[in-house]
Coordinates of C-alpha atoms in Angstrom, one line a residue:
Chain M
M1 CA 37.8 -199.1 94.2
Q2 CA 38.0 -201.6 97.3
P3 CA 35.3 -199.9 99.8
S4 CA 36.0 -200.8 103.9
P5 CA 33.7 -203.3 104.9
S6 CA 32.2 -201.4 107.7
A7 CA 30.7 -199.5 105.0
A8 CA 29.1 -202.6 103.4
E9 CA 25.3 -201.4 103.4
S10 CA 25.7 -197.5 103.9
S11 CA 24.4 -195.9 100.2
S12 CA 25.3 -192.4 99.9
L13 CA 21.8 -192.4 97.6
T14 CA 18.1 -193.0 98.2
R15 CA 15.9 -195.6 96.1
S16 CA 13.9 -193.6 94.5
E17 CA 16.5 -191.2 93.3
L18 CA 17.3 -193.8 91.5
E19 CA 14.2 -195.4 90.0
H20 CA 14.0 -193.1 87.2
A21 CA 17.6 -192.9 86.9
S22 CA 19.3 -194.5 83.0
P23 CA 21.0 -197.4 83.7
A24 CA 24.7 -195.7 83.0
E25 CA 24.0 -193.6 86.1
V26 CA 22.8 -196.6 87.9
R27 CA 26.0 -198.4 87.6
R28 CA 28.0 -195.5 87.9
A29 CA 26.6 -194.8 91.2
I30 CA 27.6 -198.6 92.0
R31 CA 30.7 -198.0 90.4
E32 CA 31.5 -195.3 92.9
G33 CA 30.4 -196.8 95.9
R34 CA 27.2 -194.9 96.3
W35 CA 24.8 -197.6 96.0
R36 CA 25.4 -201.1 97.9
A37 CA 22.7 -202.5 98.5
N38 CA 19.8 -204.6 96.1
T39 CA 18.9 -203.5 93.1
K40 CA 15.1 -203.3 93.0
R41 CA 13.4 -200.7 91.5
L42 CA 16.3 -199.2 89.9
A43 CA 16.5 -198.0 86.8
L44 CA 12.9 -199.0 86.3
G45 CA 11.8 -200.4 82.6
Y46 CA 15.3 -202.0 82.0
H47 CA 16.3 -205.5 81.8
Q48 CA 18.4 -206.3 85.1
A49 CA 20.5 -209.2 84.9
N50 CA 22.3 -212.1 87.0
L51 CA 25.9 -212.3 86.0
T52 CA 27.7 -215.5 85.6
I53 CA 31.6 -215.8 85.3
V54 CA 33.3 -218.6 84.5
P55 CA 36.9 -219.9 82.8
E56 CA 37.0 -220.4 79.1
R57 CA 37.1 -223.6 79.2
Y58 CA 33.4 -224.2 81.6
A59 CA 31.7 -221.5 79.1
F60 CA 30.5 -223.5 76.3
D61 CA 29.1 -225.9 78.7
F62 CA 27.6 -222.8 80.2
M63 CA 26.5 -221.8 77.6
R64 CA 24.6 -224.6 77.0
F65 CA 23.4 -225.4 80.0
C66 CA 21.5 -221.2 79.3
F67 CA 20.0 -222.5 76.6
A68 CA 18.6 -226.2 77.7
N69 CA 17.6 -224.2 80.4
P70 CA 15.9 -220.7 79.2
R71 CA 13.8 -220.6 82.0
P72 CA 16.1 -220.4 84.9
L73 CA 18.5 -218.7 82.8
P74 CA 17.8 -217.1 79.4
L75 CA 20.7 -215.4 78.1
L76 CA 20.8 -211.8 77.4
D77 CA 24.6 -211.2 76.6
V78 CA 27.9 -213.5 76.7
T79 CA 31.3 -211.6 76.2
E80 CA 34.3 -212.9 73.8
P81 CA 36.6 -214.2 76.5
G82 CA 38.8 -211.7 78.7
D83 CA 36.9 -209.1 77.3
P84 CA 34.9 -207.2 80.3
V85 CA 32.7 -205.8 78.4
P86 CA 28.9 -206.7 77.2
R87 CA 28.7 -205.4 74.2
K88 CA 25.4 -206.1 73.1
V89 CA 23.1 -205.1 76.1
A90 CA 25.7 -202.5 78.1
P91 CA 28.5 -201.4 75.6
D92 CA 28.8 -199.0 77.6
A93 CA 29.6 -200.7 81.1
D94 CA 32.7 -203.4 82.8
L95 CA 31.6 -206.4 84.2
R96 CA 34.7 -205.7 86.6
T97 CA 33.1 -202.8 88.5
D98 CA 29.4 -201.8 87.6
V99 CA 28.3 -204.6 90.4
A100 CA 27.6 -203.3 93.6
E101 CA 29.2 -206.9 95.0
Y102 CA 30.2 -210.0 93.5
L103 CA 30.9 -213.6 95.1
V104 CA 33.9 -215.7 93.9
L105 CA 33.0 -220.0 94.2
R106 CA 35.7 -222.0 94.4
D107 CA 35.1 -225.6 94.1
G108 CA 31.2 -224.6 94.6
Q109 CA 32.0 -223.0 97.6
V110 CA 31.6 -219.3 98.6
A111 CA 35.1 -218.5 98.8
E112 CA 35.0 -214.9 99.0
R113 CA 32.7 -212.1 98.5
V114 CA 34.9 -208.6 97.2
R115 CA 33.5 -205.2 95.6
S116 CA 35.6 -205.0 92.3
L117 CA 36.9 -207.6 90.2
E118 CA 39.6 -205.6 88.8
K119 CA 42.4 -207.6 90.2
I120 CA 40.8 -211.1 90.1
W121 CA 39.9 -210.8 86.3
R122 CA 42.2 -212.9 83.7
K123 CA 42.0 -213.3 80.2
D124 CA 40.2 -216.6 80.2
H125 CA 36.9 -215.0 81.7
V126 CA 33.5 -215.2 79.9
G127 CA 30.7 -212.8 81.1
F128 CA 27.0 -214.6 80.8
L129 CA 24.3 -212.3 81.6
T130 CA 20.8 -213.5 82.1
G131 CA 17.3 -212.5 82.7
C132 CA 16.0 -211.6 86.1
N133 CA 12.5 -211.0 87.8
L134 CA 13.4 -207.4 88.8
S135 CA 13.0 -206.7 85.2
L136 CA 9.5 -206.8 85.4
D137 CA 9.2 -204.0 88.0
R138 CA 8.1 -201.4 86.3
V139 CA 5.7 -203.7 84.2
M140 CA 3.8 -204.8 87.4
L141 CA 3.4 -201.4 89.2
E142 CA 2.1 -200.7 85.1
A143 CA -0.4 -203.4 85.6
G144 CA -1.1 -202.4 89.4
M145 CA 0.7 -205.5 90.9
P146 CA 2.2 -204.1 93.9
L147 CA 3.7 -207.3 95.3
P148 CA 5.6 -206.8 98.4
H149 CA 9.0 -206.5 97.7
L150 CA 8.2 -203.3 95.4
T151 CA 6.1 -201.6 98.9
S152 CA 8.4 -202.0 101.6
E153 CA 12.0 -201.3 101.8
E154 CA 12.6 -204.4 103.7
A155 CA 11.4 -207.3 101.8
F156 CA 12.9 -208.9 98.9
P157 CA 11.4 -212.5 97.2
A158 CA 12.8 -215.6 98.6
Q159 CA 14.7 -218.4 96.5
Y160 CA 14.3 -222.4 97.5
R161 CA 16.8 -224.9 95.7
S162 CA 13.4 -227.3 93.6
S163 CA 13.0 -230.8 93.6
V164 CA 12.5 -229.9 89.5
R165 CA 15.8 -230.5 87.7
C166 CA 17.7 -228.6 85.2
T167 CA 18.3 -230.1 82.0
P168 CA 21.7 -231.2 82.4
A169 CA 24.9 -229.7 79.8
G170 CA 28.6 -230.9 79.9
A171 CA 30.4 -230.3 83.6
F172 CA 26.8 -228.5 84.7
R173 CA 23.7 -230.0 86.5
G174 CA 21.6 -228.9 89.2
P175 CA 18.3 -228.2 90.5
V176 CA 16.0 -224.9 89.2
V177 CA 15.7 -222.3 92.1
M178 CA 12.5 -221.0 92.5
S179 CA 12.1 -217.9 93.5
L180 CA 8.5 -217.1 95.9
R181 CA 6.0 -214.4 95.3
P182 CA 2.8 -214.5 97.6
V183 CA 0.3 -213.1 95.3
P184 CA -3.3 -212.1 95.9
N185 CA -5.4 -214.7 95.0
A186 CA -7.7 -212.3 92.8
L187 CA -4.0 -211.6 91.1
V188 CA -3.5 -214.9 90.0
V189 CA -4.4 -215.5 86.9
P190 CA -3.5 -211.8 85.5
I191 CA -0.1 -212.4 86.9
I192 CA 0.3 -215.3 85.0
E193 CA -1.5 -213.8 82.0
L194 CA 1.4 -210.4 82.2
T195 CA 4.6 -212.6 83.3
S196 CA 4.0 -215.2 80.2
R197 CA 4.5 -212.5 77.9
Y198 CA 8.3 -211.7 79.3
A199 CA 10.3 -214.6 78.4
L200 CA 13.8 -212.7 78.7
S201 CA 12.7 -212.6 82.7
H202 CA 11.7 -215.8 83.7
G203 CA 8.2 -216.0 81.8
A204 CA 5.3 -217.1 83.4
P205 CA 5.8 -218.9 86.9
A206 CA 6.9 -222.4 87.0
H207 CA 5.1 -223.4 89.9
V208 CA 1.6 -222.3 91.9
G209 CA 0.7 -223.6 94.9
D210 CA 1.5 -226.2 97.8
P211 CA 5.6 -225.7 97.8
A212 CA 6.0 -229.3 98.8
E213 CA 4.9 -230.4 95.1
I214 CA 8.2 -229.0 93.9
G215 CA 10.3 -230.4 97.0
I216 CA 9.9 -227.0 98.8
R217 CA 9.2 -228.4 102.6
D218 CA 9.5 -225.6 105.0
L219 CA 9.1 -221.7 103.5
S220 CA 11.2 -220.8 106.8
K221 CA 14.3 -222.5 105.4
V222 CA 14.9 -219.9 102.8
D223 CA 18.3 -220.8 100.7
W224 CA 18.6 -216.9 99.4
G225 CA 16.8 -213.7 99.7
R226 CA 14.4 -213.3 102.3
E227 CA 12.0 -215.3 104.2
N228 CA 8.1 -213.9 103.3
V229 CA 5.6 -213.4 104.8
I230 CA 2.1 -215.2 103.3
P231 CA -1.0 -213.0 104.2
P232 CA -4.4 -214.3 104.2
D233 CA -6.1 -214.8 100.4
H234 CA -2.8 -214.9 98.9
T235 CA -1.2 -217.6 97.1
T236 CA 2.3 -218.9 97.0
M237 CA 3.5 -218.5 93.5
F238 CA 6.8 -219.6 92.0
W239 CA 8.8 -218.6 89.4
A240 CA 12.4 -220.0 88.3
C241 CA 15.8 -217.9 88.7
G242 CA 19.0 -217.1 87.9
I243 CA 20.5 -218.3 91.1
T244 CA 20.2 -222.0 89.3
A245 CA 23.6 -221.4 88.2
Q246 CA 25.1 -220.2 91.4
A247 CA 23.0 -223.7 92.9
A248 CA 24.1 -225.5 89.5
A249 CA 28.6 -224.5 90.5
I250 CA 27.9 -225.9 93.9
E251 CA 26.2 -229.1 92.7
S252 CA 29.0 -229.9 89.7
R253 CA 31.5 -228.2 92.3
I254 CA 32.7 -226.0 89.1
P255 CA 36.3 -225.1 90.6
E256 CA 35.9 -221.3 89.7
M257 CA 32.7 -219.3 88.6
I258 CA 32.0 -215.7 89.9
T259 CA 28.8 -214.2 90.1
H260 CA 27.0 -211.3 91.3
A261 CA 25.7 -211.3 95.3
P262 CA 22.0 -211.9 95.5
G263 CA 20.0 -209.1 94.5
R264 CA 22.8 -207.0 93.6
M265 CA 22.3 -207.2 90.1
F266 CA 24.2 -206.0 86.8
V267 CA 21.6 -203.1 85.2
T268 CA 21.5 -202.9 81.6
N269 CA 21.0 -200.9 79.0
R270 CA 18.2 -202.8 77.4
V271 CA 14.3 -202.4 77.1
V272 CA 11.8 -204.6 78.5
R273 CA 9.8 -205.3 75.6
E274 CA 7.7 -208.3 75.4
S275 CA 9.1 -211.4 74.1
T276 CA 9.1 -215.5 73.7
L277 CA 11.6 -218.1 73.4
Chain U
M1 CA 23.5 -246.2 53.7
Q2 CA 25.8 -245.2 51.0
P3 CA 23.4 -244.7 47.5
S4 CA 25.3 -244.5 44.3
P5 CA 26.3 -241.0 42.9
S6 CA 24.4 -242.2 39.6
A7 CA 20.4 -241.7 42.3
A8 CA 21.7 -238.8 43.3
E9 CA 18.3 -236.8 41.9
S10 CA 15.5 -239.3 42.2
S11 CA 13.3 -239.8 44.6
S12 CA 10.9 -242.5 45.1
L13 CA 8.5 -240.6 46.8
T14 CA 6.3 -237.5 45.7
R15 CA 6.4 -234.2 47.1
S16 CA 2.5 -233.9 47.4
E17 CA 3.0 -237.1 49.6
L18 CA 5.6 -235.6 52.5
E19 CA 3.4 -232.4 52.9
H20 CA 1.6 -234.0 55.4
A21 CA 3.9 -236.5 56.5
S22 CA 4.9 -236.4 60.3
P23 CA 8.9 -234.9 60.9
A24 CA 10.1 -238.4 61.7
E25 CA 8.3 -240.5 58.2
V26 CA 10.2 -237.3 56.3
R27 CA 13.6 -238.4 58.0
R28 CA 13.0 -242.1 57.6
A29 CA 12.6 -241.2 53.9
I30 CA 15.5 -239.2 53.3
R31 CA 17.6 -241.5 56.2
E32 CA 16.1 -244.4 53.5
G33 CA 17.2 -242.6 50.5
R34 CA 13.8 -242.6 49.1
W35 CA 13.8 -238.3 49.1
R36 CA 16.8 -237.1 48.3
A37 CA 15.6 -233.7 47.3
N38 CA 15.0 -230.2 48.5
T39 CA 12.5 -229.9 51.5
K40 CA 10.2 -227.3 50.2
R41 CA 6.6 -227.8 51.6
L42 CA 8.1 -231.4 53.3
A43 CA 6.2 -231.9 56.7
L44 CA 4.0 -228.5 56.6
G45 CA 4.1 -226.7 59.6
Y46 CA 7.3 -228.1 61.4
H47 CA 10.5 -226.3 61.6
Q48 CA 13.0 -227.4 59.3
A49 CA 17.1 -226.2 60.1
N50 CA 19.9 -225.6 59.1
L51 CA 22.8 -228.3 60.2
T52 CA 26.0 -227.2 61.5
I53 CA 29.2 -229.6 62.7
V54 CA 31.9 -228.0 63.8
P55 CA 34.9 -229.7 66.4
E56 CA 34.3 -228.8 70.0
R57 CA 37.5 -226.0 69.8
Y58 CA 35.2 -224.2 67.4
A59 CA 31.8 -224.9 69.1
F60 CA 31.7 -221.8 71.5
D61 CA 32.9 -219.2 69.2
F62 CA 30.2 -220.5 67.1
M63 CA 27.4 -220.9 69.2
R64 CA 28.3 -216.8 70.2
F65 CA 28.5 -216.2 66.3
C66 CA 24.9 -217.7 66.6
F67 CA 24.1 -215.0 69.5
A68 CA 25.4 -212.6 68.3
N69 CA 23.9 -212.9 64.6
P70 CA 19.8 -214.3 65.7
R71 CA 18.6 -213.2 62.4
P72 CA 20.5 -215.5 60.1
L73 CA 21.0 -218.0 62.8
P74 CA 18.6 -218.2 65.3
L75 CA 19.4 -221.4 67.2
L76 CA 17.1 -224.0 67.4
D77 CA 19.5 -227.1 69.0
V78 CA 22.8 -227.7 70.1
T79 CA 24.3 -231.3 71.0
E80 CA 26.7 -232.1 73.1
P81 CA 30.4 -233.1 72.2
G82 CA 29.9 -236.6 70.3
D83 CA 26.3 -236.9 70.4
P84 CA 24.2 -236.5 67.4
V85 CA 21.1 -236.6 68.3
P86 CA 19.4 -232.7 68.8
R87 CA 17.6 -233.8 72.1
K88 CA 15.8 -230.7 72.2
V89 CA 14.3 -229.9 68.7
A90 CA 14.4 -234.5 67.3
P91 CA 15.3 -236.7 70.3
D92 CA 14.3 -239.6 67.5
A93 CA 16.9 -238.1 64.8
D94 CA 20.4 -238.8 63.9
L95 CA 22.2 -235.9 62.9
R96 CA 24.7 -237.9 60.6
T97 CA 21.7 -239.8 58.4
D98 CA 18.6 -238.0 58.8
V99 CA 19.8 -234.7 55.8
A100 CA 19.5 -236.1 52.4
E101 CA 23.0 -234.3 51.6
Y102 CA 26.4 -232.8 53.7
L103 CA 29.1 -230.7 52.1
V104 CA 32.6 -231.1 54.1
L105 CA 33.7 -227.8 54.2
R106 CA 38.2 -228.2 54.8
D107 CA 39.8 -224.5 55.6
G108 CA 36.9 -222.9 54.0
Q109 CA 36.4 -224.9 50.5
V110 CA 34.0 -227.9 49.8
A111 CA 35.8 -230.9 50.2
E112 CA 33.3 -233.6 49.8
R113 CA 29.5 -233.9 49.3
V114 CA 28.5 -237.4 51.3
R115 CA 24.8 -238.8 51.8
S116 CA 25.6 -240.1 55.7
L117 CA 28.2 -238.9 58.0
E118 CA 28.4 -242.1 60.1
K119 CA 31.8 -242.7 58.8
I120 CA 33.3 -239.6 59.4
W121 CA 31.4 -238.1 62.9
R122 CA 33.3 -238.5 65.7
K123 CA 33.4 -237.8 69.2
D124 CA 34.3 -233.8 69.2
H125 CA 31.7 -233.1 66.5
V126 CA 29.2 -230.2 68.2
G127 CA 26.3 -229.9 65.9
F128 CA 23.9 -226.7 65.4
L129 CA 20.6 -226.8 64.1
T130 CA 19.3 -222.8 63.2
G131 CA 16.2 -221.6 62.0
C132 CA 15.2 -221.6 58.6
N133 CA 12.6 -219.8 55.8
L134 CA 10.9 -222.9 54.4
S135 CA 9.9 -223.6 58.0
L136 CA 7.6 -221.0 57.2
D137 CA 5.8 -222.4 54.2
R138 CA 3.0 -223.8 55.8
V139 CA 2.3 -220.4 57.6
M140 CA 2.2 -218.6 53.8
L141 CA -0.1 -221.1 52.2
E142 CA -2.5 -220.5 55.1
A143 CA -2.1 -216.4 54.6
G144 CA -2.8 -216.8 50.9
M145 CA 1.1 -216.1 49.9
P146 CA 1.8 -218.5 47.6
L147 CA 5.1 -217.7 46.9
P148 CA 7.0 -219.3 43.6
H149 CA 8.8 -221.6 45.5
L150 CA 5.6 -223.3 46.7
T151 CA 4.2 -223.2 43.5
S152 CA 6.3 -224.4 41.4
E153 CA 8.2 -227.5 41.5
E154 CA 11.4 -225.8 40.0
A155 CA 11.3 -222.7 41.3
F156 CA 13.8 -222.2 44.9
P157 CA 14.3 -218.7 46.9
A158 CA 18.2 -217.5 45.5
Q159 CA 20.8 -216.5 48.2
Y160 CA 23.3 -213.8 47.8
R161 CA 26.7 -212.5 49.8
S162 CA 25.4 -209.3 50.9
S163 CA 27.3 -206.2 52.2
V164 CA 25.3 -206.3 55.7
R165 CA 28.6 -207.4 57.9
C166 CA 28.1 -210.2 60.5
T167 CA 28.9 -209.6 64.1
P168 CA 31.7 -211.4 64.5
A169 CA 32.6 -213.9 67.6
G170 CA 35.6 -215.9 67.8
A171 CA 37.1 -216.8 64.6
F172 CA 34.0 -216.2 62.6
R173 CA 33.5 -213.3 60.8
G174 CA 31.6 -213.0 57.6
P175 CA 28.6 -211.3 55.4
V176 CA 24.9 -211.7 56.2
V177 CA 23.8 -214.1 53.2
M178 CA 20.7 -213.0 51.7
S179 CA 17.9 -215.0 50.6
L180 CA 15.7 -213.3 47.8
R181 CA 12.0 -213.9 47.2
P182 CA 10.4 -212.0 45.3
V183 CA 7.1 -210.5 46.0
P184 CA 3.8 -209.4 44.7
N185 CA 3.5 -205.5 45.6
A186 CA 0.1 -205.8 47.2
L187 CA 1.9 -208.1 49.6
V188 CA 5.0 -206.5 50.6
V189 CA 3.3 -205.0 53.8
P190 CA 1.1 -207.9 55.1
I191 CA 4.5 -210.2 54.4
I192 CA 6.3 -207.7 56.4
E193 CA 3.8 -208.1 59.4
L194 CA 3.5 -212.2 58.7
T195 CA 7.4 -212.9 59.4
S196 CA 7.9 -210.5 61.5
R197 CA 6.3 -212.8 64.4
Y198 CA 8.5 -215.8 63.3
A199 CA 12.0 -214.6 64.9
L200 CA 13.4 -218.2 64.9
S201 CA 12.5 -218.3 61.2
H202 CA 14.3 -215.2 60.6
G203 CA 11.9 -212.7 61.2
A204 CA 10.9 -209.6 59.2
P205 CA 12.9 -209.1 56.3
A206 CA 16.3 -207.7 56.7
H207 CA 16.1 -205.3 53.3
V208 CA 13.0 -204.8 50.5
G209 CA 13.6 -202.9 47.6
D210 CA 17.1 -201.9 45.5
P211 CA 19.2 -204.8 45.7
A212 CA 22.8 -202.5 45.5
E213 CA 22.0 -200.9 48.8
I214 CA 23.0 -204.2 50.4
G215 CA 25.8 -205.1 48.0
I216 CA 24.2 -207.2 45.2
R217 CA 24.6 -205.8 42.0
D218 CA 23.7 -208.4 39.8
L219 CA 20.8 -210.7 40.4
S220 CA 22.1 -213.4 37.8
K221 CA 25.2 -213.9 40.2
V222 CA 23.5 -216.3 42.4
D223 CA 25.3 -217.7 45.0
W224 CA 23.3 -220.3 46.1
G225 CA 20.3 -221.7 45.2
R226 CA 18.4 -220.3 41.4
E227 CA 17.9 -217.8 39.7
N228 CA 14.2 -216.3 40.5
V229 CA 12.7 -214.8 38.5
I230 CA 11.6 -211.0 39.1
P231 CA 7.8 -210.9 37.7
P232 CA 6.6 -207.0 37.2
D233 CA 4.9 -205.4 40.3
H234 CA 6.9 -207.8 42.2
T235 CA 9.2 -206.3 45.1
T236 CA 13.3 -208.3 45.4
M237 CA 12.9 -208.8 49.7
F238 CA 15.6 -210.3 51.3
W239 CA 15.9 -212.4 54.3
A240 CA 18.4 -213.1 56.0
C241 CA 19.4 -216.6 55.8
G242 CA 21.1 -219.8 57.2
I243 CA 23.7 -220.5 54.9
T244 CA 25.6 -216.7 56.9
A245 CA 27.0 -219.8 58.7
Q246 CA 28.7 -221.5 55.6
A247 CA 29.7 -217.8 54.4
A248 CA 31.6 -217.8 57.5
A249 CA 33.6 -220.5 57.5
I250 CA 34.6 -219.8 54.4
E251 CA 35.8 -216.0 54.6
S252 CA 37.2 -217.5 58.5
R253 CA 38.3 -219.9 56.4
I254 CA 37.3 -222.4 59.6
P255 CA 40.0 -225.7 59.7
E256 CA 36.1 -228.3 59.3
M257 CA 32.8 -227.4 58.9
I258 CA 30.1 -230.0 58.2
T259 CA 26.4 -228.7 56.8
H260 CA 23.5 -229.8 54.9
A261 CA 23.6 -229.2 51.5
P262 CA 21.5 -226.1 50.4
G263 CA 17.8 -226.7 50.6
R264 CA 18.2 -230.0 51.7
M265 CA 17.3 -229.1 55.5
F266 CA 16.9 -231.2 58.2
V267 CA 13.2 -231.6 59.8
T268 CA 12.3 -231.4 63.4
N269 CA 9.6 -232.5 65.6
R270 CA 9.1 -228.9 66.8
V271 CA 6.0 -226.9 65.3
V272 CA 6.0 -223.4 64.3
R273 CA 4.9 -220.6 66.7
E274 CA 5.4 -217.1 67.4
S275 CA 8.3 -216.2 68.4
T276 CA 10.5 -212.9 69.3
L277 CA 14.0 -212.9 70.4

């Protein structure tokens, strides 16, 4: 199904209708074009994932890159070459159709945005699913930490290239991309305690405080996502982010990488539980 | 250094001298031929690891095999192709020299036993380190669970091929190899509680009780290790074991795999901590 570009942002469902839907229901709504926006608050309590597809000859390098950089890229699943089904975390899903929008990067540049991979999926494609902060939306709500992206339809975390470098692996090298969430000062310690227990969703923040210390000079220059308003009495907290994969494709000029469009994650069947790595 | 075969079992150090040695000291003793026996109780509190080396064209398959089977094969490190240094868990070590004895398997059969890989290491070799039960020797001692292999110099856990199958990945398929430890009945629950908190060392037992339920008909037919005496009032408890990699090489007739000789593990610098996967 290739909906017309003019329908790009319309969805026939509301977010609250999908909050308590099953992962399979959310994926079906996405597959059928009934949900096209970002996936925050959807299927609350299940892991959402960054999708990264590379040709097999880059796949071992990318798997080592994930293993060497588990904070930004905690691995949830990897497919057999040519198999579009993530058999560990969603054996009833199809990576070619179950994401609302995909980016095709060639030689480190976004060459195309598509709504399905059915026509471009190849036998040598390997899919990787890595953890995402949105997986913790339910944990945050239950802990009484209604971060801005959870309470306002418009808000979404902003992501920045940082000066922190990934451990390289094979062809892959690049910066750790950081996701900024402004947190009320009184919640800084509790949110560190809470997130540190969820390593598969990036774990504890990678940096708290002055953005310049991790090479982010101007918060208005957002690399991905939307600029956050930093209210008074809030602290800038940064978590490692899965867009790190895309930043590595760009810096390393990987010939071909296909990813989800930022914010439009793949929803897995895996329940979020505490984890360490 | 290639000591003569006649010196195979002699060691110029005693086990108790190396119990509280650092991992680097233990590796040096092994490298210099001063320690040639199994590594139980050595460098107490540090991760010991199964070593698996495969050519690069099998490496992505093997990495997926580990990922799909984290109970027997929890991944601690993987090297860049051709690099004999495990940079994550022991950047001062060398996989070619720091294991007491290696097995070279060709087409699924043990073709050679060697004391160093210096002459056979190639640029396309990739090394994998996976978790091992011996890593928990200190945890067991501190918890007051002196299992037989910890109290008797002769005792060592026995390993068996089970009827439980690994999730296949690429060229790799085979049985889950199980390590048998007889446990006093009163310690069955406490040892499940304890080991379940250490996923990088195989976690909770994979089976408790009748060996026939996992396809092990005769405990006297040991596949690796030494036969255990099962004392009265003891329960047979089975943990997934890293020798699973070797069993997969045998069943899948992998053209080349190099491993540590059973019981002679690679000692890492990584401190054992609780982990979940």
